[in-house]
PDB file of C-alpha atoms in Angstrom:
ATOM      1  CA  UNK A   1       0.000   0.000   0.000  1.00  0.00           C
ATOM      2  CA  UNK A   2       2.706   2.353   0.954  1.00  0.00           C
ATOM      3  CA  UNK A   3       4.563   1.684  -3.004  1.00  0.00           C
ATOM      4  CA  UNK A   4       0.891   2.589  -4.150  1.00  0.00           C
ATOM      5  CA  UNK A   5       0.998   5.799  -2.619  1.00  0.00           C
ATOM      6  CA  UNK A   6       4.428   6.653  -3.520  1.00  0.00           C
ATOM      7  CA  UNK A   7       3.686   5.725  -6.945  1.00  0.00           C
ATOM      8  CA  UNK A   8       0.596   8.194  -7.230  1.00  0.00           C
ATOM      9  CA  UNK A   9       2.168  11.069  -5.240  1.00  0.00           C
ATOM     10  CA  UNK A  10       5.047  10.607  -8.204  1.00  0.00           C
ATOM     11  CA  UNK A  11       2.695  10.114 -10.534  1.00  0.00           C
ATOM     12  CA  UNK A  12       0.707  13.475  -9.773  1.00  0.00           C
ATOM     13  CA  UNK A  13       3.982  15.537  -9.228  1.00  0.00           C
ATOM     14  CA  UNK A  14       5.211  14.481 -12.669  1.00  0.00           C
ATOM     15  CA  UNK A  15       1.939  15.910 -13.741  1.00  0.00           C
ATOM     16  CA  UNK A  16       1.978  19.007 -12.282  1.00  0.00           C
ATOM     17  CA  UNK A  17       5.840  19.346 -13.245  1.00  0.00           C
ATOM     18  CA  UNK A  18       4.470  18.782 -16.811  1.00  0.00           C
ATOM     19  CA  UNK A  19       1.903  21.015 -16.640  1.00  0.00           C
ATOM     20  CA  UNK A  20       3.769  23.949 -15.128  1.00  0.00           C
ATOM     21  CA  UNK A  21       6.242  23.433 -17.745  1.00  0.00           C
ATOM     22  CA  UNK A  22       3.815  23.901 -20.992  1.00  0.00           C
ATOM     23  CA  UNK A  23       3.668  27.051 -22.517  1.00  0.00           C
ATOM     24  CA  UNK A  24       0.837  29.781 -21.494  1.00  0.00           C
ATOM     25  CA  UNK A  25      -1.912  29.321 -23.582  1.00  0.00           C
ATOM     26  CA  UNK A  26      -2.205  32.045 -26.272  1.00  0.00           C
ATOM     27  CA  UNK A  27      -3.642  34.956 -25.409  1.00  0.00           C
ATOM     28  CA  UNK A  28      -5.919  37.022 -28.431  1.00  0.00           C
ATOM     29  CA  UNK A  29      -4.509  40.665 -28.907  1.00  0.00           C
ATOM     30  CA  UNK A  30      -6.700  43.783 -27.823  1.00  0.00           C
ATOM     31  CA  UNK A  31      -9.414  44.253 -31.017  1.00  0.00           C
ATOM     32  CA  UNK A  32      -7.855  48.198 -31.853  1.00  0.00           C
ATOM     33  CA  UNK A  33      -9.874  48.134 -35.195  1.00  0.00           C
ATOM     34  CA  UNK A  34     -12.774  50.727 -34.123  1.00  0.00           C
ATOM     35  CA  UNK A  35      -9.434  53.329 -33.041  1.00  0.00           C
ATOM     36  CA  UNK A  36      -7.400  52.315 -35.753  1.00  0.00           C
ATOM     37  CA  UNK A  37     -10.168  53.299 -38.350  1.00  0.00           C
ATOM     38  CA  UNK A  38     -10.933  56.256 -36.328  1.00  0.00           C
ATOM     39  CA  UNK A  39      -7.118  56.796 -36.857  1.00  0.00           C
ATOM     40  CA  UNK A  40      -6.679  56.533 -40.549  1.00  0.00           C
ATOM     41  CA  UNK A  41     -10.007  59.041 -41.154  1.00  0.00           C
ATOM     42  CA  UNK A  42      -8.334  61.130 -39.098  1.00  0.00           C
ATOM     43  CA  UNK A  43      -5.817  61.020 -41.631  1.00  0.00           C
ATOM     44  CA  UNK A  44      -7.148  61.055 -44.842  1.00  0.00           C
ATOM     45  CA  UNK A  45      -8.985  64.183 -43.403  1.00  0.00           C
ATOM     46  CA  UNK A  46      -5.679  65.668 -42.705  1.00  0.00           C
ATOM     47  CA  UNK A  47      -4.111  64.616 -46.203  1.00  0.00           C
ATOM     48  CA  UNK A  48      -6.954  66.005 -48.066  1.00  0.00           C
ATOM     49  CA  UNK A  49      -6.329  68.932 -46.600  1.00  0.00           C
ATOM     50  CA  UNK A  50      -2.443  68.695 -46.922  1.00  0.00           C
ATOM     51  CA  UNK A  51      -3.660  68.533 -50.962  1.00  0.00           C
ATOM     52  CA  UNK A  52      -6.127  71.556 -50.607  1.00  0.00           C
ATOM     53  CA  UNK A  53      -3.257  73.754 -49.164  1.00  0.00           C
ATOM     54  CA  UNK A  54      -0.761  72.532 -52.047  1.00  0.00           C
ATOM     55  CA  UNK A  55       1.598  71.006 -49.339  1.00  0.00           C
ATOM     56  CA  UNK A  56       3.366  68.858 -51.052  1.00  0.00           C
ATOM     57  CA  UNK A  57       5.968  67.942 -48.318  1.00  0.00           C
ATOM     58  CA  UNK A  58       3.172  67.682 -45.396  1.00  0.00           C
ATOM     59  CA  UNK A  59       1.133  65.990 -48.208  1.00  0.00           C
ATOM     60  CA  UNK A  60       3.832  63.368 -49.206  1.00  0.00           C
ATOM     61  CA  UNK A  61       4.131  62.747 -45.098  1.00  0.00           C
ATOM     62  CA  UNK A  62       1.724  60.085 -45.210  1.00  0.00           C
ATOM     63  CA  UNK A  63       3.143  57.640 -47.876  1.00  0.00           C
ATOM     64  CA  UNK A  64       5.455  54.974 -46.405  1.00  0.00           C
ATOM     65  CA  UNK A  65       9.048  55.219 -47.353  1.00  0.00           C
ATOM     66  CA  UNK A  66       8.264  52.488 -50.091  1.00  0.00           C
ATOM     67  CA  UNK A  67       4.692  53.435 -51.291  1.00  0.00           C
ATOM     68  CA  UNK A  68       3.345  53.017 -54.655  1.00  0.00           C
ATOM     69  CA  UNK A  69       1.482  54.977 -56.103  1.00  0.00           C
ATOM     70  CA  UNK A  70      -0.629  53.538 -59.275  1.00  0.00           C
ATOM     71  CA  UNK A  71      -1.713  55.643 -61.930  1.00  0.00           C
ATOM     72  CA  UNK A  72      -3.466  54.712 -65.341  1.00  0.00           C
ATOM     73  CA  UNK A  73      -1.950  54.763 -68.361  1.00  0.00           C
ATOM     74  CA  UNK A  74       1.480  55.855 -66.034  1.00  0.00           C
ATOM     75  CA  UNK A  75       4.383  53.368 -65.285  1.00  0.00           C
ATOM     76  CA  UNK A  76       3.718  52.869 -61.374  1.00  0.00           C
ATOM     77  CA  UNK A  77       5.835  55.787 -59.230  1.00  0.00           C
ATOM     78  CA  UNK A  78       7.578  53.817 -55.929  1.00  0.00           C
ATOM     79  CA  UNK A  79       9.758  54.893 -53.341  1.00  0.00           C
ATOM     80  CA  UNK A  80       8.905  58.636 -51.160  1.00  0.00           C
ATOM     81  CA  UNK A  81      11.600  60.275 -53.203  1.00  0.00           C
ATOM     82  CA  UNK A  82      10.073  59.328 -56.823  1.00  0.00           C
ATOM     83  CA  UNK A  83       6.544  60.248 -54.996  1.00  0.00           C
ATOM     84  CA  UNK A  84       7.622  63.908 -53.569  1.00  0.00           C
ATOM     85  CA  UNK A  85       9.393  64.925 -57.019  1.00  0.00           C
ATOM     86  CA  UNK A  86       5.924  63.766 -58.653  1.00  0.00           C
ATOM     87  CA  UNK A  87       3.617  65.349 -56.254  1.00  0.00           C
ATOM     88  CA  UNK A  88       5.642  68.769 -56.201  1.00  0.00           C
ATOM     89  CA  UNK A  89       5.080  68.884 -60.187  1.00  0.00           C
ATOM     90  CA  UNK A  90       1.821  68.455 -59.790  1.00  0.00           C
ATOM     91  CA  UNK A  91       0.849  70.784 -56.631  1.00  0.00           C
ATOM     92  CA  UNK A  92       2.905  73.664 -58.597  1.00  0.00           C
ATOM     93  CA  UNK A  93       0.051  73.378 -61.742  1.00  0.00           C
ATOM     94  CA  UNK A  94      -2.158  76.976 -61.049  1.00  0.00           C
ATOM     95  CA  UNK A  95      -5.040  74.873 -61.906  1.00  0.00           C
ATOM     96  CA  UNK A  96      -4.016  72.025 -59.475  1.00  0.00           C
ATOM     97  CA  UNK A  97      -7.007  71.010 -56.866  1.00  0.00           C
ATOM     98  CA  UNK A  98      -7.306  67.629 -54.773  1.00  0.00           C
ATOM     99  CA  UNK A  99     -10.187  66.777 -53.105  1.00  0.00           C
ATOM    100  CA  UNK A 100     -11.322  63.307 -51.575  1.00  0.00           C
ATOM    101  CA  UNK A 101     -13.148  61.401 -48.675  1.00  0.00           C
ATOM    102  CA  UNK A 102     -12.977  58.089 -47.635  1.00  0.00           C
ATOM    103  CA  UNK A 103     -16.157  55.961 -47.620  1.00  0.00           C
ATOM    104  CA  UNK A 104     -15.182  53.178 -46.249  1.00  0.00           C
ATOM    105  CA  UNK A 105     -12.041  51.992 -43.928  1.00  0.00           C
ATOM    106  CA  UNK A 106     -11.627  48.395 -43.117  1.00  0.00           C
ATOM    107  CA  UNK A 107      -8.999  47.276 -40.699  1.00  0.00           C
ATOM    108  CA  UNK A 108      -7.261  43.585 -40.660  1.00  0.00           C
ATOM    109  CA  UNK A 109      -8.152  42.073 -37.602  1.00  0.00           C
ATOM    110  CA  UNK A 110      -4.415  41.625 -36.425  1.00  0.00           C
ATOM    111  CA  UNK A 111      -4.550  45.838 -37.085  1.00  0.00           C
ATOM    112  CA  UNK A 112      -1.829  45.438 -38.863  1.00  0.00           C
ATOM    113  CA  UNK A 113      -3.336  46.150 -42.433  1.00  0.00           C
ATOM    114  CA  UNK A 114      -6.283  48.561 -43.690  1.00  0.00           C
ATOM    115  CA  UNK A 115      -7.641  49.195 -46.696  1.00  0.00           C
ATOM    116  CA  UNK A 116      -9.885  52.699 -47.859  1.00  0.00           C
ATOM    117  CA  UNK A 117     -12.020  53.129 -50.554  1.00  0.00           C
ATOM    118  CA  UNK A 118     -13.590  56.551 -51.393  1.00  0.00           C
ATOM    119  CA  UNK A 119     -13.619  59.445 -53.894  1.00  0.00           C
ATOM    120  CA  UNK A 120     -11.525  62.107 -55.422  1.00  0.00           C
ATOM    121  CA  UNK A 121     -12.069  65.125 -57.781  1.00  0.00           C
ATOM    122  CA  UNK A 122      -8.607  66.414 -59.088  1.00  0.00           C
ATOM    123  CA  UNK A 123      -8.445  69.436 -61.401  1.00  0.00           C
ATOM    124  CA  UNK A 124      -5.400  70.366 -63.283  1.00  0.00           C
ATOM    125  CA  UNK A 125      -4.191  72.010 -65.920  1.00  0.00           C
ATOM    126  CA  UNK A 126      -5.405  70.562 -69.545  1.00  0.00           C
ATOM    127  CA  UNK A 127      -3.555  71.005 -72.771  1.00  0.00           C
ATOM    128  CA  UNK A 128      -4.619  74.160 -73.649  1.00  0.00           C
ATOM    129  CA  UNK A 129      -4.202  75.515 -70.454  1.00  0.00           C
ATOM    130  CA  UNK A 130      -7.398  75.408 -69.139  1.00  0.00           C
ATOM    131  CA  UNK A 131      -8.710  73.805 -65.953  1.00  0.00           C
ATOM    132  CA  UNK A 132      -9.593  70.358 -66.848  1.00  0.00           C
ATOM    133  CA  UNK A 133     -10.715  68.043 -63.878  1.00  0.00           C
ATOM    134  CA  UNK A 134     -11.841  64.714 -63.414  1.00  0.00           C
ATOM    135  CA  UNK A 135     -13.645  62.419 -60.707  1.00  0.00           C
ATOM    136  CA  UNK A 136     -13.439  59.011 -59.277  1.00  0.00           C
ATOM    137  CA  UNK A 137     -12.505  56.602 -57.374  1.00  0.00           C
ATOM    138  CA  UNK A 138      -9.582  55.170 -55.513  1.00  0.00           C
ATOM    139  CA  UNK A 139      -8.396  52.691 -53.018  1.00  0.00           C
ATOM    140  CA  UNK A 140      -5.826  53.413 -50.479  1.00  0.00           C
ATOM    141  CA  UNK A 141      -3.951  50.432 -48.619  1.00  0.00           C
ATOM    142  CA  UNK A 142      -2.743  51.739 -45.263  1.00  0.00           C
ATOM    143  CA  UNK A 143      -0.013  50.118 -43.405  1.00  0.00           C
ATOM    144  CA  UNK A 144       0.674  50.076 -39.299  1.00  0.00           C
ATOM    145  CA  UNK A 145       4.445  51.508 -39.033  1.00  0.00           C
ATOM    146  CA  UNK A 146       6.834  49.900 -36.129  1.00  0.00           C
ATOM    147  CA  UNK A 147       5.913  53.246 -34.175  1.00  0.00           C
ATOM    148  CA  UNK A 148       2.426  52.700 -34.562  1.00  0.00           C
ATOM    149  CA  UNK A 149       1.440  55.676 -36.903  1.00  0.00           C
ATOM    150  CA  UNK A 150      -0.588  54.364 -40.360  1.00  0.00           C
ATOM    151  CA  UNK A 151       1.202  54.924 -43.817  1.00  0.00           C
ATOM    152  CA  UNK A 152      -0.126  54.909 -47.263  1.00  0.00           C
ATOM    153  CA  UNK A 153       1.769  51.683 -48.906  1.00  0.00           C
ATOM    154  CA  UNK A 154      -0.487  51.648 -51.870  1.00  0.00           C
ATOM    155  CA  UNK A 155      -2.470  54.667 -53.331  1.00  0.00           C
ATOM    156  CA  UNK A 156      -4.492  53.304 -56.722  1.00  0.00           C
ATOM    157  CA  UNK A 157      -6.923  56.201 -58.282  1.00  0.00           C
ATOM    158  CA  UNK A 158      -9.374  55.320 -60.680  1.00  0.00           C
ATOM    159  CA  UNK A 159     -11.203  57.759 -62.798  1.00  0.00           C
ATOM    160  CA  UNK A 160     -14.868  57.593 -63.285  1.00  0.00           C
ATOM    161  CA  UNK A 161     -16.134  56.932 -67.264  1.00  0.00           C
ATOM    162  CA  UNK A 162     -15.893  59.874 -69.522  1.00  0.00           C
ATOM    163  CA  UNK A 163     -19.721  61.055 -69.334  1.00  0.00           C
TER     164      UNK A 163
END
């Protein structure tokens, strides 16, 4: 009787040794999605206004050091450096006027990701001089930086139909 006990008292400290030894079971990160979108409209209300005032440098702030930005009928412009010398072009046309408004955010889960869909009305110069503008649409893919800030990593306009 007494190598019975000894034998369950080992048994039952070998599982409690085993036990303490497994890893913590996982615990699910803090759902941030509700501030995160709240976030990134924050921003695209500040970078709409960035265009309005023809900042280019305050309005090339949000792109991620390695954005793209995808324009039709344009070879793709990557990297902050090809974006500000393209953007400063641009915001330096007399005609030149941004506008957009996000419509809807969506945040990955793991926060990590979001993407932003909305619309735009830009108005530049045409040909002749003249103000020529055009509306659409566009989807913005935000990224979550190490510092926990949100970056533009892909920025694809789309212009509506000619009507």
């Amino acid at each position: 009787m007494q190598k019975t006990i000894r034998i369950s008292l080992a048994m039952a400290l070998a599982v409690f040794v085993i036990a303490g030894c497994a890893p913590p079971a996982p615990t699910e990160a803090p759902d941030t999605r509700a501030a995160d979108e709240a976030t990134i409209r924050a921003n695209v209300k500040e970078w709409s206004a960035a265009a309005q005032a023809k900042d280019s440098e305050r309005f090339l702030s949000f792109y991620a050091e390695d954005a793209t930005l995808m324009l039709e009928a344009a070879p793709d412009v990557s990297g902050r450096a090809a974006l500000g010398e393209a953007l400063a072009g641009m915001m330096q046309d007399p005609n030149f006027d941004l506008s957009f408004e996000a419509e809807d955010v969506v945040v990955a889960r793991a926060s990590d990701l979001a993407y932003e869909t909305g619309s735009y009305r830009l108005t530049v110069s045409g040909p002749d001089g003249e103000p020529a503008t055009q509306t659409g649409h566009y989807v913005v893919v935000w990224r979550k930086m190490p510092d926990g800030s949100w970056k533009v990593a892909v920025d694809a306009p789309v212009s509506d139909p000619p009507k």
